[in-house]
Coordinates of C-alpha atoms and ligand atoms in Angstrom, one line a residue:
X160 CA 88.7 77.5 122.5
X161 CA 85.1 79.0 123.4
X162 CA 83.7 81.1 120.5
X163 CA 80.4 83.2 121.0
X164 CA 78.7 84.8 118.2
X165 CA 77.0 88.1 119.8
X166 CA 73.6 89.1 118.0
X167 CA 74.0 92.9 118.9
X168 CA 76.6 95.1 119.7
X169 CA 75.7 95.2 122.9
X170 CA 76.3 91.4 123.8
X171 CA 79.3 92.0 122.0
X172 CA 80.3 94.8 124.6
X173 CA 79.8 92.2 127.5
X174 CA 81.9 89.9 126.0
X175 CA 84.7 92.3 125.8
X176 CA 84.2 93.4 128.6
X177 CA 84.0 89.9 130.4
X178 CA 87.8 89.5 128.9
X179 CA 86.7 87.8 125.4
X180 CA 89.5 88.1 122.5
X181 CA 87.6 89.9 119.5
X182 CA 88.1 88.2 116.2
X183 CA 87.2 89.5 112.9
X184 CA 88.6 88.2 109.7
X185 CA 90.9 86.3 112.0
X186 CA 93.5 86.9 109.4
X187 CA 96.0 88.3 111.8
X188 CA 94.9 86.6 114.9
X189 CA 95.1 83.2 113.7
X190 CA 98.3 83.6 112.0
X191 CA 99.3 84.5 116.1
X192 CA 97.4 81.5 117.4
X193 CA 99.3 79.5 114.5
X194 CA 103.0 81.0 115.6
X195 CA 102.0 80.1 119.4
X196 CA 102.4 84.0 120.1
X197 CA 98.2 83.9 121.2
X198 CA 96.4 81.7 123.3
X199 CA 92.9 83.2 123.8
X200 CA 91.0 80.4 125.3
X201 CA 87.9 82.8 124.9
X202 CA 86.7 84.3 121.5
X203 CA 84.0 86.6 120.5
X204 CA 83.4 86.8 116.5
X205 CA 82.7 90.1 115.5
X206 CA 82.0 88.9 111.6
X207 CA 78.3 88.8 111.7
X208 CA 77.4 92.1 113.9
X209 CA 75.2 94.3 111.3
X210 CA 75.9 97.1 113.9
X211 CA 79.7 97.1 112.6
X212 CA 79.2 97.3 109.1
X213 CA 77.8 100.2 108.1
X214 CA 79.5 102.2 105.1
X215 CA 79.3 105.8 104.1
X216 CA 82.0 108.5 103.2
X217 CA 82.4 109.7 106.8
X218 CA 81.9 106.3 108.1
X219 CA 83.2 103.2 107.8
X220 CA 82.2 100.0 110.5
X221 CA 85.4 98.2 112.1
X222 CA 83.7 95.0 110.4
X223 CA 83.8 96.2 107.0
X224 CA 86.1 94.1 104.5
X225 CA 88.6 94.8 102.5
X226 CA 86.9 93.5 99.5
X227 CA 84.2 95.9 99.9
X228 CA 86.3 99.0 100.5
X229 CA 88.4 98.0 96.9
X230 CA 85.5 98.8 95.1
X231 CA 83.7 101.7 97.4
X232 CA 85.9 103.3 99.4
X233 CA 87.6 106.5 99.0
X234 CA 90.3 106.3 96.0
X235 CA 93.9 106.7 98.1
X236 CA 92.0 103.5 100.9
X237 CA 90.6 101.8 97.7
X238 CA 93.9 101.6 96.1
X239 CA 95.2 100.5 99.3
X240 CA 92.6 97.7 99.5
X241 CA 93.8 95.9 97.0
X242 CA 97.2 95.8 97.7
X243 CA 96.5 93.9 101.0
X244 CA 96.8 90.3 100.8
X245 CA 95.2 87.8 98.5
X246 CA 91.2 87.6 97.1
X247 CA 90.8 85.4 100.2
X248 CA 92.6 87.7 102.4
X249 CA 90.7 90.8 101.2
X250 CA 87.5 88.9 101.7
X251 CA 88.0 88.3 105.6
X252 CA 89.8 90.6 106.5
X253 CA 88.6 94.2 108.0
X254 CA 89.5 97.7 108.4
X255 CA 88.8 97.5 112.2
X256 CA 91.2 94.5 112.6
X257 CA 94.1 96.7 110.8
X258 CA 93.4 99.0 112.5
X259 CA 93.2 97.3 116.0
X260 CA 96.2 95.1 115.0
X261 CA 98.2 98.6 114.5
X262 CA 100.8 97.3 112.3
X263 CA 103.6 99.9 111.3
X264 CA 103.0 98.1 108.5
X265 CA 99.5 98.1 108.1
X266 CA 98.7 99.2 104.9
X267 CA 95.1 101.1 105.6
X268 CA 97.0 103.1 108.4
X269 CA 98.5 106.2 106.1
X270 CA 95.3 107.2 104.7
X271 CA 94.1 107.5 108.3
X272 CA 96.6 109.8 108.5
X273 CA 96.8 111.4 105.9
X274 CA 93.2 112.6 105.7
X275 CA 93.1 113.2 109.9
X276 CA 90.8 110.4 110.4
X277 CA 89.6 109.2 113.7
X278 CA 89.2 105.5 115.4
X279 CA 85.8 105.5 117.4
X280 CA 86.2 103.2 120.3
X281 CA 82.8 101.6 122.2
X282 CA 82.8 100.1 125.9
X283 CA 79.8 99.4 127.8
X284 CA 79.4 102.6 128.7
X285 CA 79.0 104.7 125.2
X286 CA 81.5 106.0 122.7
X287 CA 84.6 107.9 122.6
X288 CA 86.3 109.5 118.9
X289 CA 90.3 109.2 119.2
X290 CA 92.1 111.0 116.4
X291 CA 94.8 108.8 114.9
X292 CA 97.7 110.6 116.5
X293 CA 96.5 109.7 119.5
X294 CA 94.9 106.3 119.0
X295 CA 98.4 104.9 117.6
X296 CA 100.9 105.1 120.3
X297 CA 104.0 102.4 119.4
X298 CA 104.5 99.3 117.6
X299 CA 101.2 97.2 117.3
X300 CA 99.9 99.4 120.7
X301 CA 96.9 101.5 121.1
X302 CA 95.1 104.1 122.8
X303 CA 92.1 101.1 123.4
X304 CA 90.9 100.1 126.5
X305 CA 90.6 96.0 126.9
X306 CA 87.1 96.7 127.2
X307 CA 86.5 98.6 124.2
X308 CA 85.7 97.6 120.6
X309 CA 87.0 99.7 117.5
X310 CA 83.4 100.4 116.3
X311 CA 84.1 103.0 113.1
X312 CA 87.0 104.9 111.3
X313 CA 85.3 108.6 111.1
X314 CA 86.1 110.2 107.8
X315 CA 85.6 114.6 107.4
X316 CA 82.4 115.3 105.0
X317 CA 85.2 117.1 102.3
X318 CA 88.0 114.4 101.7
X319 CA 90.8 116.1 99.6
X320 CA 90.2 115.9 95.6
X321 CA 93.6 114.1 95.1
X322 CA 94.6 111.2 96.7
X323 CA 97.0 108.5 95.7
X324 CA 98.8 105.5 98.0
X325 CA 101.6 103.1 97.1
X326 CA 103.4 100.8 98.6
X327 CA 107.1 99.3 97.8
X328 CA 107.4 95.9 99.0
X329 CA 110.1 92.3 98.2
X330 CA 107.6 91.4 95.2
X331 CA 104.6 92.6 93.3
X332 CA 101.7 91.1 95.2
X333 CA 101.3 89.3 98.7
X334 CA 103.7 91.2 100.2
X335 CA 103.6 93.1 103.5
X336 CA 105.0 96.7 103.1
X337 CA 108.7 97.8 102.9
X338 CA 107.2 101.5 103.0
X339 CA 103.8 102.4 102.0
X340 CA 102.7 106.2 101.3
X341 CA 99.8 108.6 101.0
X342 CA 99.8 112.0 99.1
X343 CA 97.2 113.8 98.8
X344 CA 96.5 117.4 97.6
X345 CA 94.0 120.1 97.6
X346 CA 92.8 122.8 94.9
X347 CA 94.6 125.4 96.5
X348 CA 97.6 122.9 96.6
X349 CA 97.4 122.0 100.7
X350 CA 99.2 118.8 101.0
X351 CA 99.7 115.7 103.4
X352 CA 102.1 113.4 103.1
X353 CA 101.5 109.9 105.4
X354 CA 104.3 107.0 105.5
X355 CA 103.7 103.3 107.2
X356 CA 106.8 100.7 108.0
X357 CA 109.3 103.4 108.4
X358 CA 108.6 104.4 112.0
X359 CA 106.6 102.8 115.1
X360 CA 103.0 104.4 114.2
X361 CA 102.0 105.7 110.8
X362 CA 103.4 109.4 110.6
X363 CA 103.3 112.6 108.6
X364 CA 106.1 114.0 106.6
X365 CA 105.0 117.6 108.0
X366 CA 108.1 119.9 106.9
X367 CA 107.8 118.4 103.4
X368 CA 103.5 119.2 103.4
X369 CA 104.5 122.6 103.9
X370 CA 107.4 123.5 101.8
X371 CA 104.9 122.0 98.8
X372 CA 101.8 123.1 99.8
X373 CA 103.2 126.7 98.9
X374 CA 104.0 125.5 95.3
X375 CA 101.4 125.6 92.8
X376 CA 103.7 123.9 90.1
X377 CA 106.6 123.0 91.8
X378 CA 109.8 122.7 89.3
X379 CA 112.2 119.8 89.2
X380 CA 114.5 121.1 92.1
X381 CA 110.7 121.6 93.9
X382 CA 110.4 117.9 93.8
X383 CA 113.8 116.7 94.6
X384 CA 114.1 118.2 97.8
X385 CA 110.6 117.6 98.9
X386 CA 111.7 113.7 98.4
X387 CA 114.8 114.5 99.9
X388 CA 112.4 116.2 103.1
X389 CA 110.4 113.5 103.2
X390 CA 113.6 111.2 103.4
X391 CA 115.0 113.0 106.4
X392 CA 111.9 113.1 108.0
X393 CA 110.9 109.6 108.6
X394 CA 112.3 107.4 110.9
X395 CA 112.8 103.8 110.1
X396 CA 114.7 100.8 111.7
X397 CA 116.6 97.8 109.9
X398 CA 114.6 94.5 109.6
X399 CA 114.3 91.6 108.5
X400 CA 112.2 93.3 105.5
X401 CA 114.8 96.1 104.8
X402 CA 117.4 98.4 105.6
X403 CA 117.3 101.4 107.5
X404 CA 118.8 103.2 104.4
X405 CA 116.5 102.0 101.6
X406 CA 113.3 102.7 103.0
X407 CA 114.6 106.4 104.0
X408 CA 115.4 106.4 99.8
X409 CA 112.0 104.7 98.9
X410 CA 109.9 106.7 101.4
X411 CA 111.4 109.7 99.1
X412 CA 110.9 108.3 95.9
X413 CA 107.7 106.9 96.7
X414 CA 105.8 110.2 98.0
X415 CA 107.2 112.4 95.0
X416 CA 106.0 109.7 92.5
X417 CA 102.6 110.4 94.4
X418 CA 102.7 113.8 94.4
X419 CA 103.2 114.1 90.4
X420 CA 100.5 111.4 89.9
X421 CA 98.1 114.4 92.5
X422 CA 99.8 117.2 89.8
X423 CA 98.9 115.1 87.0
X424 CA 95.6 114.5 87.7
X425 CA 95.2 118.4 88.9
X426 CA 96.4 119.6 85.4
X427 CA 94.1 117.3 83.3
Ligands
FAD79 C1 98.6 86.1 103.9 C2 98.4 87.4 104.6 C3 98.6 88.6 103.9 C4 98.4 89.8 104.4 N1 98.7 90.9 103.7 C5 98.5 92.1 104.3 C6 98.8 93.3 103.5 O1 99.3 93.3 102.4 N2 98.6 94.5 104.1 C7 98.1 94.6 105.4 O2 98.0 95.7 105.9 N3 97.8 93.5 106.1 C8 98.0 92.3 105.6 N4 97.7 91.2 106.3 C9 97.2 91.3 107.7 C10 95.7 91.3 107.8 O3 95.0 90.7 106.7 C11 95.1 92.7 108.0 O4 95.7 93.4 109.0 C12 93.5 92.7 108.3 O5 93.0 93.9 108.0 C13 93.2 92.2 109.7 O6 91.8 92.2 109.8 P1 91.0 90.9 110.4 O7 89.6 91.3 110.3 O8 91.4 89.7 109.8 O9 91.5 91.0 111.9 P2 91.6 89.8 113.0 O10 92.7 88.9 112.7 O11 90.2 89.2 113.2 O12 91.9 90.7 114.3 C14 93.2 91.4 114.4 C15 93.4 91.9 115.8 O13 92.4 92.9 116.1 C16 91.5 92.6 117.1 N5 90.2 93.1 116.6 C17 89.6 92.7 115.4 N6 88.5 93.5 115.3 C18 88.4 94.3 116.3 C19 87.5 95.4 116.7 N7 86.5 95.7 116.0 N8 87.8 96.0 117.9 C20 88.9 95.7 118.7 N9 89.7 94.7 118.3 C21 89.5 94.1 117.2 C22 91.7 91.1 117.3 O14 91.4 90.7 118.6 C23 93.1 90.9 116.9 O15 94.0 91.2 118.0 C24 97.9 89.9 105.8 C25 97.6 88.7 106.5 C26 97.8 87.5 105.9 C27 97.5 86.2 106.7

């Protein structure tokens, strides 16, 4: 296998361009070269290009690890950080290779949604900003050109107070995602619920955002049919993981849960 290390983003963009695999962290590729599903005979490394790792809270670079985002990035992506993987993982691993991989399962996807993020994409010839809706199009596919690099995930300059993620998975740690969830909520209660693993892309529960965002304190029968909304509305498969029927119930039980911890935290 050829590996280049680019010094710019520019020789970088060649490389693409010129048919190179990108690699990151590696720690999805390789586990594909390791299974025999991947070949790529040539490799650019992405890991030490400056020009990808830039942080700030509209920004964050493709090349930015998981290990850093734990500790800096927005809460509801923070707490998602350290769910993914092991200390090792989260130290090679990136947010651009999450979100290139495109995972249903991915656990930084949700918050993407759930906030409206968008991927920014970079050929040769300049830049182009993809909302996620239309940057994730079906399982582990993608609105990116083979000559493009994920450069940045663009964040809006007035993130929602309230933000919480989750994730339900076989065990307690290590585990890839059964269902993962984001809830956040607004002052003036607008809310977005985003699910990952229960439908090809990461998706919003939209009928259950907008029977709560109405609610300022929403009683008990508020809360059991906005799970039992956001039950009906996703659209999962049986796997090897789970069932088809438990991670409609979890991806209910899971975004109410979130939701009181956002009403919790709004009423202290
Ligand atoms: C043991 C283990 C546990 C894991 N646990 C979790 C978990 O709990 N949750 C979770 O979500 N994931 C998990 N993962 C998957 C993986 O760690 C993450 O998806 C990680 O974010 C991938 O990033 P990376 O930098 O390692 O990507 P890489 O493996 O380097 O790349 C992944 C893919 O993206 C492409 N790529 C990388 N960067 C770019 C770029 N900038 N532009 C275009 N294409 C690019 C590569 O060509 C490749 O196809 C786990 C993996 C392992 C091995």
């Amino acid at each position: 296998m050829e590996v280049i290390h680019p010094r710019n983003l520019e020789e970088a963009l060649a490389a693409v361009a010129d048919g190179m695999t990108p690699l990151a962290g590696g720690t999805d590729l390789m586990v594909e070269v390791n299974y025999g599903q991947k070949r790529p005979e040539r490799v650019v490394a992405l890991r030490r290009l400056a020009d990808i790792a830039d942080f700030s809270p509209t920004r964050i670079g493709a090349g930015v690890r998981w290990r850093r985002i734990e500790k800096e990035g927005p809460r509801a992506l923070a707490q998602a950080a350290r769910t993914v993987g092991s200390p090792q993982i989260r130290n090679a691993g990136t947010i651009g290779g999450n979100v290139a991989t495109a995972s249903p399962a991915g656990d930084g996807l949700p918050f993407l949604a759930a906030v409206d993020a968008s991927i920014e994409l970079t050929s040769g010839s300049g830049s182009r900003l993809l909302r996620w809706d239309e940057y994730f199009v079906g399982v582990k596919q993608t609105a990116r050109r083979s000559d493009e690099l994920v450069t940045a995930i663009v964040l809006a300059d007035d993130l929602p107070e309230r933000q919480e993620f989750a994730k339900v998975g076989v065990r307690n740690a290590m585990v890839i995602s059964t269902v993962c969830c984001v809830v956040t909520r607004r002052e003036d209660g607008a809310t977005t619920v985003a699910l990952g693993s229960v439908a090809p892309t990461p998706m919003r529960a939209r009928r259950a955002e907008e029977m709560i965002s109405s609610e300022r304190s929403p009683s008990e029968a508020t809360l059991a049919e906005f799970a039992r909304l956001v039950s009906e509305e996703v659209a999962p498969i049986t796997d090897h993981r789970s069932t088809e029927e438990y991670r409609r119930h979890a991806a209910g039980v899971l975004a109410r849960r979130l939701l009181e911890r956002c009403l919790r935290r709004e009423a202290a």
